[in-house]
Short mmCIF file of C-alpha atoms and ligand atoms in Angstrom, two decimals:
data_model
loop_
_atom_site.label_atom_id
_atom_site.label_comp_id
_atom_site.label_asym_id
_atom_site.label_seq_id
_atom_site.Cartn_x
_atom_site.Cartn_y
_atom_site.Cartn_z
CA MET A 1 135.94 168.57 64.28
CA GLU A 2 137.75 171.87 64.88
CA ARG A 3 140.99 171.56 66.88
CA TYR A 4 142.16 174.24 69.29
CA LEU A 5 145.79 174.57 70.35
CA LEU A 6 146.35 176.50 73.59
CA ARG A 7 150.09 176.60 73.28
CA ASP A 8 153.05 174.23 72.81
CA ASP A 9 151.70 170.70 73.36
CA ILE A 10 148.38 171.61 75.00
CA TRP A 11 145.08 171.17 73.15
CA TRP A 12 141.53 171.95 74.18
CA ALA A 13 139.48 168.74 74.19
CA GLY A 14 136.29 169.84 75.92
CA ALA A 15 132.58 169.97 75.18
CA ILE A 16 130.23 172.88 74.56
CA ASP A 17 126.86 172.87 76.32
CA TRP A 18 124.87 175.43 74.37
CA ASP A 19 121.63 174.42 76.01
CA VAL A 20 122.07 174.39 79.78
CA ARG A 21 119.98 177.13 81.39
CA ASP A 22 119.94 175.96 85.01
CA PHE A 23 123.26 175.07 86.58
CA HIS A 24 122.30 173.83 90.04
CA GLY A 25 119.99 176.78 90.53
CA TYR A 26 122.21 179.30 88.76
CA GLU A 27 120.50 180.58 85.62
CA THR A 28 122.96 180.31 82.71
CA PRO A 29 121.43 182.18 79.76
CA ARG A 30 124.59 181.77 77.69
CA GLY A 31 125.16 178.05 78.35
CA THR A 32 128.58 176.77 79.40
CA THR A 33 131.49 174.58 78.39
CA TYR A 34 133.17 171.65 80.12
CA ASN A 35 136.81 172.18 79.24
CA ALA A 36 139.27 169.31 79.22
CA TYR A 37 142.88 169.67 78.09
CA LEU A 38 144.99 167.16 76.23
CA ILE A 39 148.77 167.35 76.55
CA LEU A 40 150.57 165.53 73.76
CA ASP A 41 154.05 164.61 74.91
CA GLU A 42 156.02 161.40 75.29
CA LYS A 43 153.17 160.58 77.61
CA VAL A 44 149.69 161.79 76.70
CA ALA A 45 147.68 163.32 79.54
CA LEU A 46 144.06 164.39 79.70
CA VAL A 47 143.34 166.99 82.37
CA ASP A 48 139.70 167.06 83.53
CA GLY A 49 136.61 165.28 82.29
CA CYS A 50 133.11 166.53 81.55
CA ARG A 51 129.46 166.15 82.43
CA GLU A 52 127.67 162.88 81.80
CA GLY A 53 126.43 162.76 78.22
CA PHE A 54 129.29 164.87 76.85
CA GLY A 55 131.86 162.04 76.84
CA PRO A 56 131.42 161.29 73.11
CA GLU A 57 132.23 164.94 72.23
CA VAL A 58 135.35 164.91 74.40
CA LEU A 59 136.43 161.54 73.00
CA ALA A 60 135.95 162.78 69.42
CA ARG A 61 138.09 165.84 70.17
CA ILE A 62 140.79 163.64 71.74
CA ARG A 63 140.81 161.42 68.65
CA GLY A 64 140.94 164.51 66.45
CA CYS A 65 144.08 165.67 68.27
CA CYS A 66 145.99 162.42 68.77
CA GLY A 67 144.29 159.79 66.65
CA MET A 68 144.35 156.39 68.30
CA ARG A 69 147.41 157.12 70.48
CA PRO A 70 146.69 155.92 73.99
CA VAL A 71 145.90 158.47 76.67
CA ASP A 72 148.36 157.44 79.37
CA TYR A 73 147.30 159.69 82.21
CA LEU A 74 144.05 161.23 83.36
CA VAL A 75 144.03 164.07 85.88
CA VAL A 76 140.80 164.59 87.83
CA ASN A 77 141.08 168.09 89.29
CA HIS A 78 137.56 168.07 90.75
CA VAL A 79 134.77 165.56 91.19
CA GLU A 80 131.60 167.65 90.94
CA PRO A 81 129.47 165.84 88.35
CA ASP A 82 129.89 168.56 85.69
CA HIS A 83 133.53 167.39 85.50
CA SER A 84 133.39 163.77 86.64
CA GLY A 85 129.98 162.63 85.34
CA ALA A 86 131.54 161.18 82.18
CA ILE A 87 134.75 159.91 83.85
CA PRO A 88 133.57 156.28 84.16
CA TRP A 89 132.53 156.33 80.47
CA LEU A 90 135.84 157.88 79.42
CA VAL A 91 137.95 155.55 81.60
CA GLU A 92 136.22 152.55 80.09
CA ARG A 93 137.19 153.69 76.60
CA LEU A 94 140.58 155.32 77.20
CA ARG A 95 141.90 152.85 79.79
CA PRO A 96 144.48 155.31 81.16
CA GLU A 97 147.55 153.78 82.74
CA ARG A 98 147.20 156.07 85.77
CA ILE A 99 144.68 158.52 87.18
CA PHE A 100 145.85 161.42 89.35
CA CYS A 101 143.59 163.17 91.85
CA SER A 102 143.56 164.43 95.43
CA LYS A 103 142.89 161.99 98.26
CA ARG A 104 139.49 163.54 98.89
CA ALA A 105 138.64 163.26 95.20
CA ARG A 106 139.43 159.56 95.29
CA ASP A 107 137.04 159.02 98.18
CA VAL A 108 134.26 160.98 96.48
CA LEU A 109 134.75 159.18 93.14
CA GLY A 110 134.05 155.99 95.08
CA LEU A 111 130.89 157.48 96.61
CA TYR A 112 129.61 158.72 93.26
CA TYR A 113 130.53 155.82 90.98
CA GLY A 114 130.89 152.89 93.36
CA ALA A 115 133.96 151.64 95.21
CA GLU A 116 133.94 148.48 93.07
CA THR A 117 134.30 150.60 89.90
CA VAL A 118 136.87 153.02 91.26
CA ASP A 119 138.95 150.25 92.89
CA GLY A 120 139.58 148.93 89.39
CA TRP A 121 141.21 152.19 88.33
CA ASN A 122 144.91 152.77 88.94
CA ILE A 123 144.55 155.94 91.03
CA GLN A 124 147.55 157.77 92.42
CA THR A 125 146.55 160.40 94.95
CA VAL A 126 148.61 163.58 94.85
CA ALA A 127 149.13 166.66 97.04
CA THR A 128 150.67 170.09 96.67
CA GLY A 129 154.22 169.82 95.40
CA ASP A 130 153.78 166.43 93.71
CA GLU A 131 154.84 166.31 90.08
CA VAL A 132 154.70 163.96 87.15
CA SER A 133 156.83 164.20 84.03
CA LEU A 134 155.28 163.71 80.62
CA GLY A 135 158.64 164.09 78.82
CA ARG A 136 159.06 167.71 77.76
CA ASN A 137 156.37 168.88 80.17
CA THR A 138 155.95 168.52 83.91
CA LEU A 139 152.58 168.51 85.65
CA GLN A 140 152.66 170.08 89.08
CA PHE A 141 149.66 169.61 91.38
CA ILE A 142 148.39 172.20 93.83
CA GLU A 143 145.59 171.41 96.27
CA ALA A 144 142.86 174.04 96.06
CA PRO A 145 140.31 173.20 98.77
CA MET A 146 136.98 175.01 98.30
CA LEU A 147 137.82 176.17 94.81
CA HIS A 148 135.25 174.84 94.49
CA TRP A 149 134.89 171.75 96.74
CA PRO A 150 137.22 170.24 99.35
CA ASP A 151 138.59 167.81 96.74
CA SER A 152 139.57 170.47 94.20
CA MET A 153 143.09 170.91 92.91
CA PHE A 154 144.87 172.87 90.19
CA THR A 155 147.26 171.39 87.63
CA TYR A 156 150.16 173.56 86.48
CA VAL A 157 152.04 172.69 83.29
CA ARG A 158 155.41 174.11 84.22
CA GLU A 159 157.23 174.37 80.89
CA ALA A 160 154.15 175.79 79.16
CA LYS A 161 153.57 178.23 82.06
CA THR A 162 149.94 177.18 81.92
CA LEU A 163 147.58 176.87 84.89
CA LEU A 164 144.60 174.52 84.61
CA PRO A 165 142.58 175.55 87.69
CA ASN A 166 139.32 173.72 86.96
CA ASP A 167 136.49 175.85 88.45
CA GLY A 168 138.79 178.80 89.22
CA PHE A 169 138.68 181.76 86.78
CA GLY A 170 135.76 180.25 84.82
CA GLN A 171 132.61 181.62 83.26
CA HIS A 172 129.38 179.95 82.20
CA LEU A 173 129.66 180.95 78.57
CA ALA A 174 129.16 178.76 75.51
CA THR A 175 130.85 180.13 72.43
CA SER A 176 132.47 178.84 69.25
CA LYS A 177 135.58 180.77 70.33
CA ARG A 178 137.99 179.31 72.85
CA PHE A 179 139.93 182.38 73.99
CA ALA A 180 138.81 185.42 75.97
CA ASP A 181 140.49 187.79 73.51
CA GLU A 182 138.27 186.46 70.71
CA VAL A 183 135.05 187.42 72.51
CA ASP A 184 133.60 190.77 73.61
CA MET A 185 135.58 191.34 76.82
CA SER A 186 132.75 193.14 78.65
CA LEU A 187 130.57 190.07 78.12
CA VAL A 188 133.35 187.72 79.29
CA MET A 189 133.94 189.79 82.43
CA GLU A 190 130.21 190.02 83.16
CA GLU A 191 129.99 186.23 83.03
CA ALA A 192 133.22 185.82 85.04
CA SER A 193 131.79 188.12 87.70
CA LYS A 194 128.44 186.32 87.78
CA TYR A 195 130.25 182.98 88.00
CA TYR A 196 132.41 184.19 90.90
CA ALA A 197 129.35 185.61 92.70
CA ASN A 198 127.28 182.44 92.40
CA ILE A 199 129.96 179.77 92.74
CA LEU A 200 132.90 181.17 94.68
CA MET A 201 131.70 184.13 96.77
CA PRO A 202 131.53 182.09 100.03
CA PHE A 203 135.19 181.10 99.68
CA GLY A 204 136.95 184.47 99.61
CA GLY A 205 139.36 183.50 102.39
CA GLN A 206 140.45 180.30 100.63
CA ILE A 207 140.85 182.19 97.36
CA GLN A 208 143.10 184.75 99.03
CA LYS A 209 145.20 181.89 100.42
CA MET A 210 145.38 180.26 96.98
CA LEU A 211 146.53 183.48 95.33
CA ALA A 212 149.21 183.81 98.03
CA LYS A 213 150.25 180.18 97.50
CA ILE A 214 150.67 180.74 93.75
CA GLY A 215 152.96 183.65 94.64
CA GLU A 216 154.93 181.58 97.18
CA LEU A 217 155.40 178.75 94.70
CA GLY A 218 156.69 181.29 92.18
CA LEU A 219 154.45 179.99 89.40
CA GLU A 220 154.86 181.94 86.19
CA ILE A 221 151.46 182.01 84.54
CA GLU A 222 151.10 182.96 80.89
CA THR A 223 147.91 181.02 80.16
CA ILE A 224 144.96 180.08 82.37
CA GLY A 225 142.68 177.33 81.09
CA PRO A 226 139.62 177.08 83.35
CA SER A 227 137.13 174.26 83.02
CA HIS A 228 134.23 176.52 82.09
CA GLY A 229 134.15 179.21 79.43
CA VAL A 230 137.01 180.82 77.56
CA ILE A 231 140.76 180.65 78.12
CA TRP A 232 142.88 183.58 79.28
CA ARG A 233 146.09 183.90 77.21
CA ARG A 234 147.02 187.56 76.63
CA PRO A 235 149.12 189.01 79.49
CA GLU A 236 146.58 191.79 80.04
CA ASP A 237 143.73 189.26 80.24
CA VAL A 238 145.60 186.97 82.66
CA SER A 239 146.28 190.02 84.85
CA ARG A 240 142.69 191.20 84.52
CA ILE A 241 141.14 187.98 85.80
CA VAL A 242 143.73 187.39 88.55
CA GLU A 243 143.37 190.99 89.79
CA SER A 244 139.57 190.64 89.67
CA TYR A 245 139.80 187.52 91.86
CA ALA A 246 142.06 189.38 94.29
CA ALA A 247 139.48 192.20 94.52
CA TRP A 248 136.37 190.00 94.64
CA SER A 249 137.82 187.69 97.29
CA ASP A 250 138.62 190.77 99.38
CA PHE A 251 134.99 191.92 98.87
CA GLN A 252 136.07 195.13 97.17
CA ALA A 253 133.28 196.58 95.03
CA PRO A 254 132.50 199.60 92.88
CA GLU A 255 130.83 202.67 94.39
CA ARG A 256 127.33 201.40 93.69
CA VAL A 257 124.07 200.82 95.57
CA SER A 258 121.72 198.03 94.49
CA LEU A 259 118.09 198.04 95.51
CA ILE A 260 116.74 194.50 95.39
CA TYR A 261 113.03 194.30 96.02
CA ASP A 262 109.64 192.92 95.16
CA THR A 263 106.24 194.50 95.39
CA MET A 264 102.54 193.53 95.70
CA TRP A 265 100.55 196.74 95.19
CA HIS A 266 103.48 199.03 94.25
CA ALA A 267 104.02 200.57 97.70
CA THR A 268 107.43 198.91 98.17
CA GLU A 269 108.18 199.86 94.58
CA GLN A 270 107.41 203.52 95.31
CA MET A 271 109.75 203.37 98.30
CA THR A 272 112.43 201.81 96.08
CA MET A 273 112.22 204.60 93.53
CA ALA A 274 112.44 207.23 96.28
CA ILE A 275 115.54 205.57 97.75
CA ALA A 276 117.04 205.41 94.24
CA ASP A 277 116.44 209.16 93.88
CA GLY A 278 118.32 209.81 97.09
CA VAL A 279 121.28 207.69 95.98
CA ALA A 280 121.39 209.44 92.59
CA GLN A 281 121.28 212.86 94.27
CA GLN A 282 124.63 212.00 95.84
CA GLY A 283 126.11 211.09 92.45
CA VAL A 284 126.44 207.40 93.32
CA ASP A 285 125.52 204.69 90.82
CA CYS A 286 122.26 202.94 91.70
CA VAL A 287 120.80 199.73 90.24
CA VAL A 288 117.17 198.82 90.82
CA ALA A 289 116.19 195.17 90.39
CA ARG A 290 112.80 193.58 91.03
CA LEU A 291 113.14 189.98 92.14
CA SER A 292 110.18 188.66 90.17
CA SER A 293 111.70 190.10 86.97
CA ASN A 294 115.29 188.92 87.42
CA PRO A 295 117.04 185.59 88.09
CA ARG A 296 118.62 185.23 91.52
CA SER A 297 122.01 184.54 89.87
CA GLU A 298 121.95 188.10 88.53
CA MET A 299 121.01 189.39 92.00
CA ALA A 300 124.08 187.62 93.42
CA ARG A 301 126.23 189.46 90.87
CA LEU A 302 124.72 192.77 91.98
CA VAL A 303 125.63 191.97 95.58
CA LEU A 304 129.21 191.21 94.50
CA GLU A 305 129.45 194.34 92.37
CA SER A 306 127.91 196.86 94.80
CA ARG A 307 129.22 198.33 98.05
CA ALA A 308 125.66 198.47 99.35
CA PHE A 309 122.54 196.47 98.77
CA LEU A 310 119.19 197.20 100.37
CA VAL A 311 116.37 194.69 100.31
CA GLY A 312 112.71 195.72 100.06
CA SER A 313 109.73 193.48 100.74
CA PRO A 314 106.00 193.79 101.25
CA THR A 315 104.49 191.77 104.07
CA LEU A 316 102.38 188.83 103.00
CA ASN A 317 100.62 186.83 105.74
CA ASN A 318 103.02 188.23 108.38
CA ASN A 319 106.03 187.14 106.36
CA MET A 320 108.34 188.51 103.73
CA PHE A 321 107.27 188.12 100.10
CA PRO A 322 108.16 184.61 98.76
CA THR A 323 110.63 185.90 96.14
CA VAL A 324 112.40 187.92 98.85
CA GLY A 325 112.57 184.86 101.10
CA GLU A 326 114.10 182.84 98.29
CA PHE A 327 116.67 185.55 97.58
CA LEU A 328 117.57 185.78 101.25
CA THR A 329 118.05 182.02 101.56
CA TYR A 330 120.33 182.09 98.53
CA ILE A 331 122.36 185.12 99.55
CA LYS A 332 122.86 183.81 103.11
CA GLY A 333 124.65 180.80 101.61
CA LEU A 334 126.89 183.08 99.54
CA ARG A 335 127.99 184.92 102.73
CA PRO A 336 128.66 188.44 101.43
CA ARG A 337 130.92 190.61 103.60
CA ARG A 338 131.96 194.26 103.80
CA ARG A 339 128.63 195.51 102.49
CA VAL A 340 126.30 198.27 103.69
CA SER A 341 122.80 196.84 103.85
CA GLY A 342 119.31 197.52 105.12
CA ALA A 343 115.66 196.54 104.95
CA TYR A 344 112.57 198.46 103.93
CA GLY A 345 109.04 197.69 102.81
CA SER A 346 105.35 198.10 103.21
CA CYS A 347 102.62 196.26 105.05
CA GLY A 348 98.88 196.44 105.65
CA TRP A 349 97.40 196.10 109.11
CA ALA A 350 100.34 194.16 110.57
CA GLY A 351 104.00 194.09 109.66
CA GLY A 352 106.53 191.31 109.74
CA ALA A 353 108.64 191.33 106.59
CA VAL A 354 110.87 194.30 107.37
CA LYS A 355 111.61 193.12 110.91
CA GLN A 356 112.50 189.63 109.65
CA LEU A 357 114.63 191.02 106.84
CA ASP A 358 116.48 193.37 109.16
CA ALA A 359 117.20 190.52 111.60
CA GLU A 360 118.45 188.17 108.88
CA LEU A 361 120.69 190.77 107.20
CA THR A 362 122.05 191.83 110.60
CA ALA A 363 122.90 188.18 111.33
CA LEU A 364 125.06 188.19 108.19
CA GLY A 365 127.31 190.78 109.85
CA LEU A 366 126.60 193.54 107.34
CA ASP A 367 126.89 197.25 108.08
CA MET A 368 123.18 197.96 108.58
CA VAL A 369 121.18 201.17 108.24
CA GLU A 370 117.92 201.73 110.14
CA PRO A 371 114.97 199.94 108.51
CA ILE A 372 111.90 201.76 107.20
CA GLU A 373 108.42 200.24 107.21
CA VAL A 374 105.26 201.99 105.98
CA LYS A 375 101.60 201.02 106.24
CA TYR A 376 99.51 200.52 103.05
CA ARG A 377 101.18 203.19 100.91
CA PRO A 378 103.94 205.68 101.66
CA SER A 379 102.89 209.23 102.55
CA GLU A 380 104.84 212.22 101.21
CA ALA A 381 106.74 212.38 104.49
CA GLU A 382 107.56 208.66 104.31
CA LEU A 383 108.75 209.01 100.73
CA GLU A 384 111.00 211.86 101.82
CA ALA A 385 112.37 209.57 104.56
CA CYS A 386 113.16 207.02 101.80
CA VAL A 387 114.97 209.68 99.75
CA GLU A 388 116.99 210.55 102.85
CA LEU A 389 117.75 206.85 103.37
CA GLY A 390 119.13 206.74 99.81
CA ARG A 391 121.31 209.80 100.49
CA GLN A 392 122.55 208.27 103.75
CA VAL A 393 123.47 204.96 102.11
CA ALA A 394 125.22 206.77 99.25
CA ARG A 395 127.28 208.78 101.74
CA LYS A 396 128.24 205.57 103.59
CA VAL A 397 129.24 203.92 100.31
CA ARG A 398 131.50 206.88 99.53
CA THR A 399 133.40 206.41 102.75
CA THR A 400 133.78 202.62 102.54
CA GLY A 401 135.46 200.59 99.87
FE1 FEO B 1 132.40 173.09 87.60
FE2 FEO B 1 132.46 172.63 91.07
O1 FEO B 1 132.10 172.24 89.29
#
């Protein structure tokens, strides 16, 4: 089995999931990886686990790196099942002398795998500032609540200047390459952006605090090994992903308008194209995405990567179209901020969708434009009003940012 050295004493010992296409509702067309890291020192430490079923791959990689040497320590940075699902299986086989995790992680491990199982493990709970020496290397723990769950923490390998931040800085990307600089960077950044949008967008405030904490602690970071996707090791790539997190968590976005819509008899679609014309007339980038043709995970990325997003829906039985309702439920949970937004759409004899959409988007605290609703199909005058709406939104986007 191929071995991958990150740097100094740190090896990649993870698993590649080429096949996963639905990651708790997030469509993952390029699969993912569950990265674990093995530090070979006077003490051997494994940082992170993997999803249930991938334990044999991780174990084979560990054996490929250190033969039958015992793994003394196991660090559980996060207990979501994509990282902890195989922990009981691995613990049974590796029998680590000690397991390090946050206090919350310990409680949740008990809830997932049974207190009677977890009580048999020698768990040492750790908090920010706690350290453990492996010999040449020191592991420093940093609590990272809500990156991605309350139990999450980062592990920093001080001498190797390597941050192992679990879900932070990841991408759902399966590849035979382990490092970002070995893969097409535009693809890596697209997946990093989609990952941030779908997994971390609600936690911008906590991410800002974490970035500040890393600064306060004076951590020098030359390598970032997330638990999903490829590893950041070139200085320009480490800077690129950290700066992207600083911008995303502050809800900064490119000068772009996304029109996210669905349509029954093409009336809402006609309105969409007219709005897109108006945006383009102002020289602002516009993306048009029909909900029934695109996964909602891609729509979340558009919301992250656009200063404005308008939502268009036909009315069906006095309600918004089902795909629009699903999108709205999803996006409400992701809590976008600092976005221009608005509702538009068509109806037959009675409306409903546009009013509901406008109310729900307003409740998100977005900077709303006046909604437009047309009956049956848009007239020339109504299409011109849509073009003007596009111009108006483009002008607003120009002055925000
Ligand atoms: Fe990769 Fe929050 O799990």
